[in-house]
Amino acid sequence: MAEFDLIAALRARTRHARDDVRLGIGDDAALLQPAPGMQLVACTDTLNAGVHFPAATAPQAIGWKALAVNLSDLAAMGAEPAWALLALSLPQADAAFVEALADGLARLAAQHGVALVGGDTTRGPLSLTVTALGQIAAGAALLRSGAQVGDVVLVTGTLGDAAAGLEIAQRASQGGVDAHAAWLRQRLDYPAPRVAAGLALRGLATACIDLSDGLLADLGHLCAASGVGAEVELDALPLSPALRASVPIAQAQAWALGGGDDYELCFCVAPAQVDPALARVQAAGVAARVIGRIVATPGVRVRDAQGRDYAPVRRGYEHFA
Amino acid sequence: MAEFDLIAALRARTRHARDDVRLGIGDDAALLQPAPGMQLVACTDTLNAGVHFPAATAPQAIGWKALAVNLSDLAAMGAEPAWALLALSLPQADAAFVEALADGLARLAAQHGVALVGGDTTRGPLSLTVTALGQIAAGAALLRSGAQVGDVVLVTGTLGDAAAGLEIAQRASQGGVDAHAAWLRQRLDYPAPRVAAGLALRGLATACIDLSDGLLADLGHLCAASGVGAEVELDALPLSPALRASVPIAQAQAWALGGGDDYELCFCVAPAQVDPALARVQAAGVAARVIGRIVATPGVRVRDAQGRDYAPVRRGYEHFA
């Protein structure tokens, strides 16, 4: 096994060491110095080949995404990322593959000042488990459970792009892709965790979650944790120009509601805080939009412009033209 | 997928919550309060079915071992375990399997006061990645890199048992097993991380590593990190009565040197500290034994009672009678 190749590859790509890493890759464990008084924020997520990414995905994208989905969880807490560990299972030693994977992971880590401090390389079906560790002041974390009836629901960025990107990936062998398709595929392969937006929402958002399973599912988790429900306006869903140009509106809306892998933030604020929240998130480098409100009745309902309950199209009903 | 079943199963088994867990399983990430001034000790290790454990291993043992191999890494640093996260890939939802796995993991966690604070459940080939987090005072960690020429090399417990247990597991279909075989199999399936011994060695051991890949390989890592070599006395290797009774001595010695999965500690102390080290480790509940010494010449050499270089038997050369 290429265990020591991977360690060397990661070490070589993580020279931007943090002062708080007292001992990094190479011993039985890493030694890290938490900032005084801060809470530690910890999460772990696995990506399995063929389940969480198409088997033909570029190794750079696999490495990037394995870290991105974890930084997205830290972002949803409003935490500042600090350190990460990578457990990698590989069917065979392949130095070029491992180096490309390390490139992708290290590129995103550098963007967020994250130090790779440890890991494990084993033989097995291709799988990556990253554990991300961040820090936040006690009491400042954004939880799923704080939404109040009357709060306004917002999301960052645009929704449904990754679901479109997945369909493009699955059809990639059928011919060339245009600029929109390439952009949508990028959204699937290189999600941008909304770390700065999460940090900006501390003290403002009453609840927050990242969108990994799709808006309906994840907003449903937030509502369940808060003991509330939500109403979403179908026409308010933020859809990218690329998605609008690529598929009929009904398909775009279905993906925005039910598609996964967008890694945007869905959050709630009191009505008086909508404008400050929009401004702060904008200043953090991403747009946000109001999509609905929190209500007392449990569950998530979607209404169209005429106020009718939304009847989702079947997934896959309409394909790319 | 049974994601929420797993979370429920783990939650139900981790009621021994720690005061420093501010938010456990159920949000985007866990919130943990490190003790003031302490360093964080972090490691992650994966177990893949058919690679790290026989496919027919009991789920309780799989859950136990996934945590044990990580606590063993913390033990090798002299750290006090605190928290763990579990990323589990499962081919299909199987509530009984998941509950048994959670039982095994939670039983070991309870023994060491470890709180399970988060995780991820995904579809995929059976695989577990645990991340263990512990704490230690700044400067107190046992590293691989501190061994000095003239230091004495010791190990805890007995060596080679797990390799024998693996052979037993692979031959299990061929008939019944005796008490020795059952004990050796337990050593493979339910390794006891030497956490108390690691804690007892703080301030005493100059270097320490846990034995996951076998004594020769792991002591080699320690020597390489320290820029030294080691000489090991073949006759000093600690062999269990069960192992001695089960295979010829040459096979037992070969497994003690080259077999993996023992999860004992190998550590170095200055000659004057041997007796205190033996006493402290004994008080921590496990025997330790002197097996050799640190020398200037790089590499690990094994000598027999006549002072001759040891020529290892080929792995598998002698089987169980």
XYZ file of C-alpha atoms in Angstrom:
642
model
C 0.000 0.000 0.000
C 1.034 3.566 -0.741
C 0.350 4.787 2.780
C 3.559 6.685 3.079
C 3.181 8.101 -0.412
C -0.143 9.578 0.588
C 1.278 11.005 3.777
C 4.166 12.472 1.830
C 1.787 13.855 -0.782
C -0.380 15.508 1.859
C 2.570 16.782 3.848
C 4.078 18.330 0.747
C 0.823 20.128 0.063
C 0.167 21.425 3.554
C 3.136 23.631 4.228
C 0.807 26.440 5.262
C 1.013 25.053 8.776
C -0.991 26.644 11.533
C 0.718 27.784 14.719
C -1.784 25.761 16.713
C -0.633 22.456 15.168
C 1.910 21.231 17.707
C 2.426 17.893 15.942
C 0.982 17.040 12.537
C 1.057 13.982 10.302
C 3.511 11.239 11.257
C 2.998 10.121 14.859
C 0.211 8.023 16.381
C -1.978 11.122 16.647
C -1.864 14.857 16.056
C -1.410 17.405 18.845
C -3.491 20.557 18.494
C -3.789 23.601 20.729
C -7.365 24.876 20.937
C -7.744 28.620 21.368
C -8.407 29.528 25.015
C -12.060 29.346 25.961
C -13.266 28.304 22.523
C -15.510 25.337 21.898
C -14.434 22.602 19.523
C -16.785 21.865 16.593
C -16.423 18.339 15.175
C -18.031 16.481 12.280
C -17.258 13.577 9.967
C -18.640 12.601 6.565
C -17.866 9.809 4.135
C -17.847 9.832 0.332
C -18.058 6.406 -1.312
C -17.306 5.900 -5.003
C -20.451 5.246 -7.007
C -22.653 6.414 -4.141
C -21.551 9.972 -3.382
C -19.723 10.676 -6.604
C -19.704 9.058 -10.059
C -16.895 6.530 -10.327
C -15.329 8.518 -13.183
C -15.020 11.738 -11.133
C -11.628 13.443 -11.370
C -9.475 12.669 -8.304
C -8.948 16.400 -7.679
C -12.717 16.780 -7.363
C -12.988 13.759 -5.063
C -10.381 15.194 -2.704
C -11.930 18.655 -2.808
C -15.443 17.410 -2.204
C -14.495 15.126 0.696
C -13.274 18.171 2.598
C -15.964 20.494 1.249
C -18.905 18.497 2.587
C -17.344 18.610 6.054
C -16.476 22.304 5.931
C -20.094 22.823 4.907
C -21.174 21.216 8.191
C -18.843 23.520 10.118
C -20.223 26.461 8.128
C -23.745 25.515 9.161
C -22.644 25.837 12.800
C -21.016 29.231 12.190
C -17.657 27.709 13.123
C -14.200 28.683 11.965
C -12.481 25.629 10.396
C -9.083 24.732 11.794
C -7.955 21.139 11.272
C -8.895 18.045 9.273
C -8.045 14.336 9.173
C -8.464 12.083 6.120
C -9.108 8.347 6.151
C -8.654 7.048 2.606
C -9.441 3.566 1.303
C -8.007 2.729 -2.109
C -8.350 -0.452 -4.179
C -4.699 -0.232 -5.230
C -1.695 1.977 -4.789
C -1.783 4.622 -7.527
C 0.574 7.508 -6.863
C -0.807 9.787 -9.588
C -4.363 9.297 -8.342
C -3.387 9.935 -4.726
C -1.386 13.025 -5.588
C -4.236 14.481 -7.624
C -6.650 13.733 -4.797
C -4.301 15.387 -2.321
C -4.032 18.386 -4.672
C -7.778 18.903 -4.674
C -8.122 18.505 -0.937
C -5.147 20.741 -0.190
C -6.398 23.473 -2.513
C -9.654 23.806 -0.585
C -7.852 23.454 2.743
C -5.563 26.344 1.837
C -8.541 28.528 0.903
C -9.905 28.100 4.419
C -6.664 27.965 6.388
C -7.304 24.350 7.347
C -4.329 22.169 8.325
C -4.374 18.463 7.447
C -3.050 16.953 10.619
C -3.509 13.219 10.269
C -5.120 10.316 8.545
C -5.064 6.721 7.550
C -4.591 4.967 4.230
C -5.974 1.478 3.810
C -6.785 -1.002 1.105
C -10.440 -1.240 0.194
C -13.094 0.091 -2.155
C -12.498 3.788 -2.929
C -13.827 5.776 0.017
C -12.869 8.980 1.817
C -13.841 9.945 5.337
C -12.822 13.401 6.437
C -13.160 14.633 9.984
C -13.213 18.408 10.223
C -12.541 20.290 13.428
C -13.348 23.947 13.950
C -13.707 26.407 16.760
C -16.389 28.789 17.964
C -16.991 30.929 21.026
C -19.196 29.261 23.629
C -22.845 30.002 22.955
C -22.294 31.378 19.467
C -22.956 28.220 17.423
C -25.842 28.195 14.954
C -28.066 25.208 15.739
C -30.885 23.531 13.873
C -33.144 23.909 16.856
C -33.618 27.655 17.290
C -36.183 28.536 14.607
C -39.222 30.465 15.875
C -42.683 30.798 14.376
C -42.660 33.973 12.303
C -38.983 33.715 11.367
C -38.060 34.193 7.740
C -36.339 31.343 5.844
C -33.423 32.134 3.533
C -30.912 30.212 1.479
C -27.510 31.144 0.102
C -26.516 30.742 -3.550
C -28.634 28.787 -6.008
C -30.301 25.393 -5.671
C -30.605 22.377 -7.944
C -27.334 22.904 -9.782
C -25.652 19.813 -8.358
C -28.584 17.573 -9.284
C -28.324 18.886 -12.831
C -24.578 18.340 -12.710
C -25.125 14.738 -11.673
C -27.425 14.107 -14.604
C -24.825 15.671 -16.882
C -22.129 13.450 -15.369
C -24.242 10.387 -15.925
C -24.818 11.355 -19.553
C -21.258 12.547 -20.177
C -20.462 9.662 -22.487
C -23.253 10.724 -24.831
C -21.426 13.719 -26.263
C -19.937 17.133 -25.621
C -21.140 19.566 -22.995
C -21.809 23.279 -23.370
C -20.701 26.056 -21.027
C -23.814 25.792 -18.865
C -23.355 22.055 -18.479
C -19.712 22.506 -17.560
C -20.666 25.084 -14.916
C -23.348 22.801 -13.462
C -20.880 19.931 -13.352
C -18.450 22.177 -11.462
C -21.178 22.846 -8.926
C -21.478 19.094 -8.363
C -17.756 18.373 -8.258
C -16.365 21.434 -6.479
C -18.992 22.650 -4.010
C -18.015 25.854 -2.217
C -18.657 25.479 1.514
C -20.275 28.676 2.783
C -17.881 29.171 5.653
C -17.772 32.969 5.465
C -21.570 33.148 5.303
C -21.870 30.914 8.362
C -19.447 33.100 10.287
C -21.377 36.196 9.211
C -24.648 34.769 10.520
C -23.479 34.306 14.113
C -25.640 36.340 16.426
C -28.223 36.810 13.685
C -29.599 33.474 12.485
C -31.945 31.641 14.840
C -31.260 28.306 13.103
C -29.099 27.022 10.286
C -28.437 23.802 8.346
C -26.431 22.977 5.265
C -28.195 21.557 2.217
C -26.730 18.144 1.505
C -29.863 16.035 1.049
C -32.001 18.677 -0.684
C -33.988 21.648 0.565
C -37.175 19.784 1.473
C -35.328 17.133 3.473
C -32.880 19.433 5.216
C -35.354 22.209 5.976
C -37.512 19.381 7.310
C -34.691 18.393 9.695
C -34.339 21.997 10.835
C -38.092 22.293 11.426
C -38.240 18.998 13.307
C -35.334 20.047 15.542
C -37.034 23.385 16.220
C -40.533 21.961 16.692
C -41.969 24.138 13.923
C -42.940 23.931 10.239
C -42.134 25.974 7.151
C -43.825 27.361 4.068
C -41.692 27.812 0.978
C -42.628 29.920 -2.053
C -41.954 27.952 -5.226
C -41.253 31.078 -7.248
C -38.737 32.332 -4.690
C -36.338 29.410 -5.145
C -32.977 30.746 -6.366
C -32.214 29.100 -9.718
C -28.989 29.714 -11.571
C -29.011 31.059 -15.139
C -27.259 27.850 -16.206
C -29.974 25.688 -14.677
C -32.773 27.834 -16.109
C -31.196 27.674 -19.553
C -30.681 23.924 -19.418
C -33.976 22.380 -18.352
C -37.673 23.271 -18.172
C -38.614 25.335 -15.123
C -40.550 22.452 -13.562
C -37.466 20.268 -13.634
C -35.301 23.062 -12.239
C -37.747 23.594 -9.377
C -37.934 19.874 -8.647
C -34.160 19.673 -8.408
C -33.998 22.832 -6.278
C -36.425 21.249 -3.818
C -35.360 17.635 -3.917
C -31.867 17.451 -5.348
C -28.950 16.984 -3.011
C -25.321 18.058 -2.936
C -25.847 21.814 -3.200
C -24.021 22.584 0.075
C -25.692 25.941 0.423
C -26.885 27.164 3.820
C -30.557 27.342 4.765
C -31.135 29.626 7.750
C -33.798 31.491 9.668
C -33.844 35.019 11.025
C -36.402 37.202 12.774
C -38.234 39.454 10.270
C -36.368 42.558 11.490
C -33.064 40.843 10.779
C -33.671 39.961 7.131
C -31.968 43.036 5.698
C -28.921 42.829 7.978
C -28.628 39.103 7.195
C -28.828 39.699 3.442
C -26.189 42.412 3.707
C -23.836 40.365 5.876
C -24.062 37.272 3.686
C -23.558 39.404 0.584
C -20.462 40.891 2.175
C -19.303 37.329 2.812
C -19.251 36.741 -0.918
C -22.479 34.933 -1.725
C -26.035 36.014 -2.418
C -28.897 34.999 -0.143
C -32.604 35.035 -0.812
C -35.816 34.838 1.196
C -37.680 31.655 0.272
C -40.328 31.319 2.945
C -41.252 31.529 6.586
C -41.525 29.466 9.725
C -45.032 28.432 10.808
C -46.441 26.475 13.715
C -47.800 23.560 11.682
C -45.153 20.840 11.415
C -43.744 19.856 8.045
C -42.555 21.761 5.009
C -45.113 22.965 2.477
C -44.354 24.504 -0.884
C -46.809 26.964 -2.472
C -46.923 28.206 -6.043
C -47.646 31.805 -7.077
C -51.384 31.098 -6.916
C -51.069 29.830 -3.349
C -51.685 26.216 -4.364
C -49.783 23.352 -2.787
C -46.948 22.325 -5.032
C -47.190 18.884 -6.633
C -43.632 17.844 -7.448
C -42.794 16.437 -10.869
C -41.345 12.976 -10.797
C -37.548 12.999 -10.665
C -36.221 12.257 -14.103
C -39.529 13.129 -15.779
C -37.926 15.810 -17.865
C -34.405 15.429 -19.079
C -31.956 17.779 -20.647
C -32.989 18.871 -24.127
C -30.808 3.862 4.621
C -31.031 3.337 8.358
C -29.124 6.505 9.191
C -31.504 7.570 11.873
C -31.721 4.094 13.294
C -27.958 4.116 13.796
C -28.060 7.515 15.392
C -30.852 6.374 17.665
C -28.976 3.178 18.490
C -25.831 5.094 19.378
C -27.679 7.761 21.298
C -29.495 5.142 23.313
C -26.180 3.547 24.220
C -24.293 6.693 25.150
C -26.272 8.053 28.032
C -23.085 8.313 30.085
C -22.724 11.809 28.656
C -19.719 13.895 29.556
C -20.166 17.397 30.943
C -17.856 18.705 28.238
C -20.211 17.624 25.436
C -22.235 20.789 24.808
C -24.054 19.313 21.811
C -23.842 15.681 20.747
C -25.306 13.645 17.916
C -28.068 15.296 15.899
C -26.952 18.657 14.517
C -24.524 19.452 11.691
C -21.593 19.034 14.094
C -20.863 18.385 17.748
C -19.869 21.106 20.211
C -17.191 20.118 22.722
C -15.512 22.104 25.472
C -11.795 21.316 25.743
C -10.333 21.530 29.238
C -8.503 24.830 29.774
C -4.912 24.763 28.594
C -4.989 21.168 27.424
C -3.876 20.064 23.992
C -6.219 18.148 21.744
C -5.020 14.725 20.544
C -6.672 13.555 17.296
C -6.428 10.397 15.211
C -8.532 8.461 12.710
C -8.410 4.850 11.546
C -10.525 2.820 9.161
C -11.555 -0.851 9.352
C -12.688 -2.393 6.064
C -14.497 -5.726 5.930
C -12.287 -8.472 4.560
C -9.176 -6.327 4.973
C -9.042 -5.413 8.661
C -11.402 -8.052 9.960
C -12.760 -11.316 8.556
C -16.107 -10.756 6.863
C -17.794 -13.143 9.320
C -16.686 -11.194 12.415
C -19.452 -10.572 14.953
C -20.831 -7.033 14.653
C -20.161 -6.407 18.363
C -16.490 -7.113 17.731
C -16.440 -4.878 14.647
C -17.840 -1.948 16.622
C -15.510 -2.578 19.559
C -12.424 -2.891 17.394
C -13.148 0.220 15.322
C -12.971 2.282 18.496
C -10.210 0.202 20.086
C -7.655 0.779 17.328
C -8.162 4.512 17.701
C -8.015 4.514 21.495
C -4.784 2.565 21.099
C -3.342 5.481 19.115
C -4.386 7.888 21.863
C -2.847 5.521 24.426
C 0.448 5.602 22.533
C 0.468 9.395 22.974
C -0.306 9.152 26.688
C -3.578 10.970 26.078
C -6.827 10.749 27.976
C -9.634 9.782 25.570
C -12.649 12.060 25.540
C -14.796 11.960 22.399
C -15.299 9.887 19.253
C -17.089 10.122 15.911
C -18.112 7.147 13.763
C -18.500 7.104 9.985
C -20.199 3.860 8.997
C -20.737 2.503 5.489
C -23.197 -0.362 5.201
C -24.270 -2.350 2.142
C -27.864 -2.406 3.338
C -29.953 -1.245 6.260
C -29.897 -3.993 8.902
C -31.152 -2.819 12.262
C -29.967 -5.874 14.222
C -26.486 -5.596 12.761
C -26.256 -1.885 13.471
C -27.526 -2.281 17.014
C -25.031 -5.041 17.755
C -22.247 -2.938 16.288
C -23.327 0.018 18.396
C -23.398 -2.264 21.462
C -19.784 -3.272 20.970
C -18.592 0.236 20.330
C -20.544 1.687 23.236
C -19.273 -0.964 25.646
C -15.662 0.008 25.033
C -16.551 3.707 25.014
C -18.140 3.347 28.441
C -15.042 1.604 29.805
C -12.962 4.631 28.893
C -15.471 7.396 29.522
C -15.610 8.260 25.842
C -18.679 10.052 24.478
C -19.852 9.309 20.942
C -20.638 12.765 19.676
C -21.292 12.412 15.984
C -21.014 10.425 12.843
C -22.290 9.597 9.426
C -24.077 6.584 7.991
C -23.850 5.911 4.294
C -24.468 3.163 1.794
C -21.378 1.313 0.653
C -19.185 -1.698 1.332
C -18.967 -2.389 5.086
C -16.430 0.030 6.527
C -15.996 1.936 9.780
C -13.892 5.025 10.306
C -13.630 6.247 13.864
C -12.054 9.528 14.805
C -10.945 9.637 18.426
C -10.217 12.843 20.284
C -8.364 13.021 23.568
C -6.607 15.553 25.723
C -3.170 15.932 27.253
C -1.238 18.659 29.023
C 1.060 20.631 26.738
C 4.470 18.997 26.505
C 3.383 15.732 28.136
C 2.624 13.689 25.005
C 4.630 10.535 24.320
C 6.110 10.802 20.824
C 7.783 8.302 18.538
C 10.751 10.580 18.178
C 12.310 10.743 21.656
C 14.218 7.460 21.944
C 17.891 7.825 22.946
C 20.806 5.438 22.418
C 21.065 3.328 25.568
C 17.326 3.427 26.323
C 15.632 0.167 27.193
C 12.786 -1.104 24.977
C 9.688 -2.601 26.603
C 6.294 -3.850 25.502
C 3.020 -4.301 27.339
C 1.032 -7.537 27.385
C 1.824 -10.400 25.036
C 2.558 -10.402 21.303
C 1.451 -12.593 18.421
C -1.934 -13.505 19.855
C -3.930 -11.591 17.263
C -2.051 -13.195 14.363
C -2.879 -16.579 15.853
C -6.471 -15.447 16.309
C -6.653 -14.477 12.645
C -5.448 -17.897 11.558
C -8.050 -19.437 13.850
C -10.748 -17.213 12.367
C -9.744 -18.212 8.850
C -9.878 -21.896 9.798
C -13.032 -21.616 11.910
C -15.135 -23.551 9.445
C -12.871 -26.559 9.819
C -14.132 -27.574 13.243
C -14.492 -26.647 16.898
C -12.038 -24.504 18.816
C -10.530 -25.139 22.218
C -10.204 -22.687 25.089
C -6.823 -21.423 23.938
C -8.129 -20.816 20.454
C -11.147 -18.982 21.812
C -8.874 -16.761 23.943
C -6.627 -15.983 20.975
C -9.646 -15.148 18.856
C -10.801 -12.748 21.569
C -7.422 -11.055 21.404
C -7.998 -10.477 17.684
C -11.609 -9.364 17.950
C -11.624 -7.378 21.196
C -8.217 -5.732 21.579
C -7.797 -3.840 24.852
C -6.324 -0.406 24.176
C -3.627 0.274 26.780
C -4.957 3.670 27.752
C -4.094 3.403 31.452
C -0.565 2.234 30.647
C -0.066 5.157 28.284
C -1.242 7.601 30.927
C 1.100 5.953 33.465
C 4.091 6.397 31.166
C 3.850 10.173 30.877
C 7.011 11.772 32.155
C 8.809 8.419 32.056
C 8.857 6.994 28.527
C 11.170 8.703 26.044
C 9.216 7.312 23.079
C 6.102 5.216 22.524
C 4.123 3.630 19.684
C 1.239 1.216 19.540
C 1.671 -2.141 17.842
C -0.775 -2.328 14.959
C 1.440 -3.548 12.115
C 3.682 -5.859 14.163
C 6.644 -5.276 16.467
C 9.346 -5.190 13.791
C 7.456 -2.704 11.631
C 6.263 -0.454 14.430
C 9.480 -0.444 16.430
C 11.101 0.362 13.082
C 8.835 3.426 12.767
C 9.788 4.506 16.285
C 13.492 4.065 15.548
C 13.252 5.949 12.252
C 11.429 8.844 13.939
C 14.071 8.924 16.683
C 17.064 8.501 14.375
C 18.235 5.385 16.222
C 18.113 1.583 15.900
C 17.079 -1.223 18.221
C 18.214 -4.701 19.233
C 15.524 -7.119 20.360
C 16.166 -10.357 22.292
C 14.189 -13.169 20.697
C 13.816 -15.027 23.979
C 12.496 -11.948 25.736
C 9.375 -11.645 23.580
C 6.290 -11.971 25.793
C 4.254 -14.936 24.549
C 0.931 -15.891 26.073
C 0.368 -19.376 27.508
C -2.382 -19.825 24.922
C -0.039 -19.034 22.054
C 2.764 -21.211 23.447
C 0.343 -24.103 23.854
C -1.091 -23.726 20.364
C 1.837 -23.534 17.975
C 5.554 -24.358 17.855
C 7.774 -21.737 19.458
C 9.234 -20.640 16.116
C 5.762 -19.820 14.824
C 4.862 -18.019 18.025
C 8.013 -15.911 17.783
C 7.417 -15.157 14.117
C 3.914 -13.895 14.917
C 5.164 -11.915 17.912
C 7.633 -10.125 15.629
C 5.672 -9.831 12.432
C 1.996 -10.279 13.227
C -0.219 -7.248 13.446
C -3.287 -6.228 15.429
C -1.871 -6.743 18.935
C -2.491 -3.127 20.014
C 0.031 -3.344 22.799
C 2.387 -0.435 23.515
C 6.077 -0.500 22.695
C 8.020 2.155 24.606
C 11.490 3.238 25.621
C 12.828 4.434 28.960
C 16.255 5.364 30.306
C 17.874 2.393 32.107
C 17.303 3.958 35.533
C 13.575 4.210 34.790
C 12.939 0.573 33.943
C 11.794 -0.462 37.398
C 9.521 2.557 37.904
C 8.071 1.980 34.428
C 7.401 -1.694 35.088
C 5.742 -0.817 38.385
C 3.595 1.953 36.963
C 2.402 -0.114 34.012
C 1.681 -3.045 36.318
C -0.371 -0.734 38.512
C -2.230 0.313 35.361
C -3.421 -3.270 34.970
C -1.128 -4.835 32.390
C 2.298 -6.481 32.531
C 5.270 -5.022 30.715
C 8.542 -6.645 29.811
C 11.998 -5.555 28.683
C 12.646 -6.853 25.160
C 15.735 -4.964 24.039
C 17.612 -1.709 23.858
C 18.138 1.303 21.641
C 21.402 1.457 19.671
C 22.948 3.931 17.294
C 22.913 1.701 14.205
C 19.648 2.248 12.289
C 17.208 -0.619 11.859
C 15.802 -3.278 14.139
C 17.829 -6.447 14.720
C 16.642 -9.528 16.563
C 19.147 -11.779 18.353
C 18.631 -15.277 19.681
C 20.000 -16.611 23.007
C 23.312 -17.391 21.346
C 23.635 -13.850 20.043
C 22.989 -14.875 16.450
C 20.899 -12.758 14.115
C 17.389 -14.134 13.975
C 16.261 -15.603 10.656
C 12.482 -15.399 10.617
C 10.410 -18.413 9.602
C 8.199 -17.788 6.639
C 4.739 -16.637 7.658
C 2.404 -19.592 7.424
C 5.259 -22.094 7.434
C 3.941 -23.810 10.530
C 0.262 -24.055 11.138
C -1.804 -25.034 14.117
C -1.460 -28.687 14.976
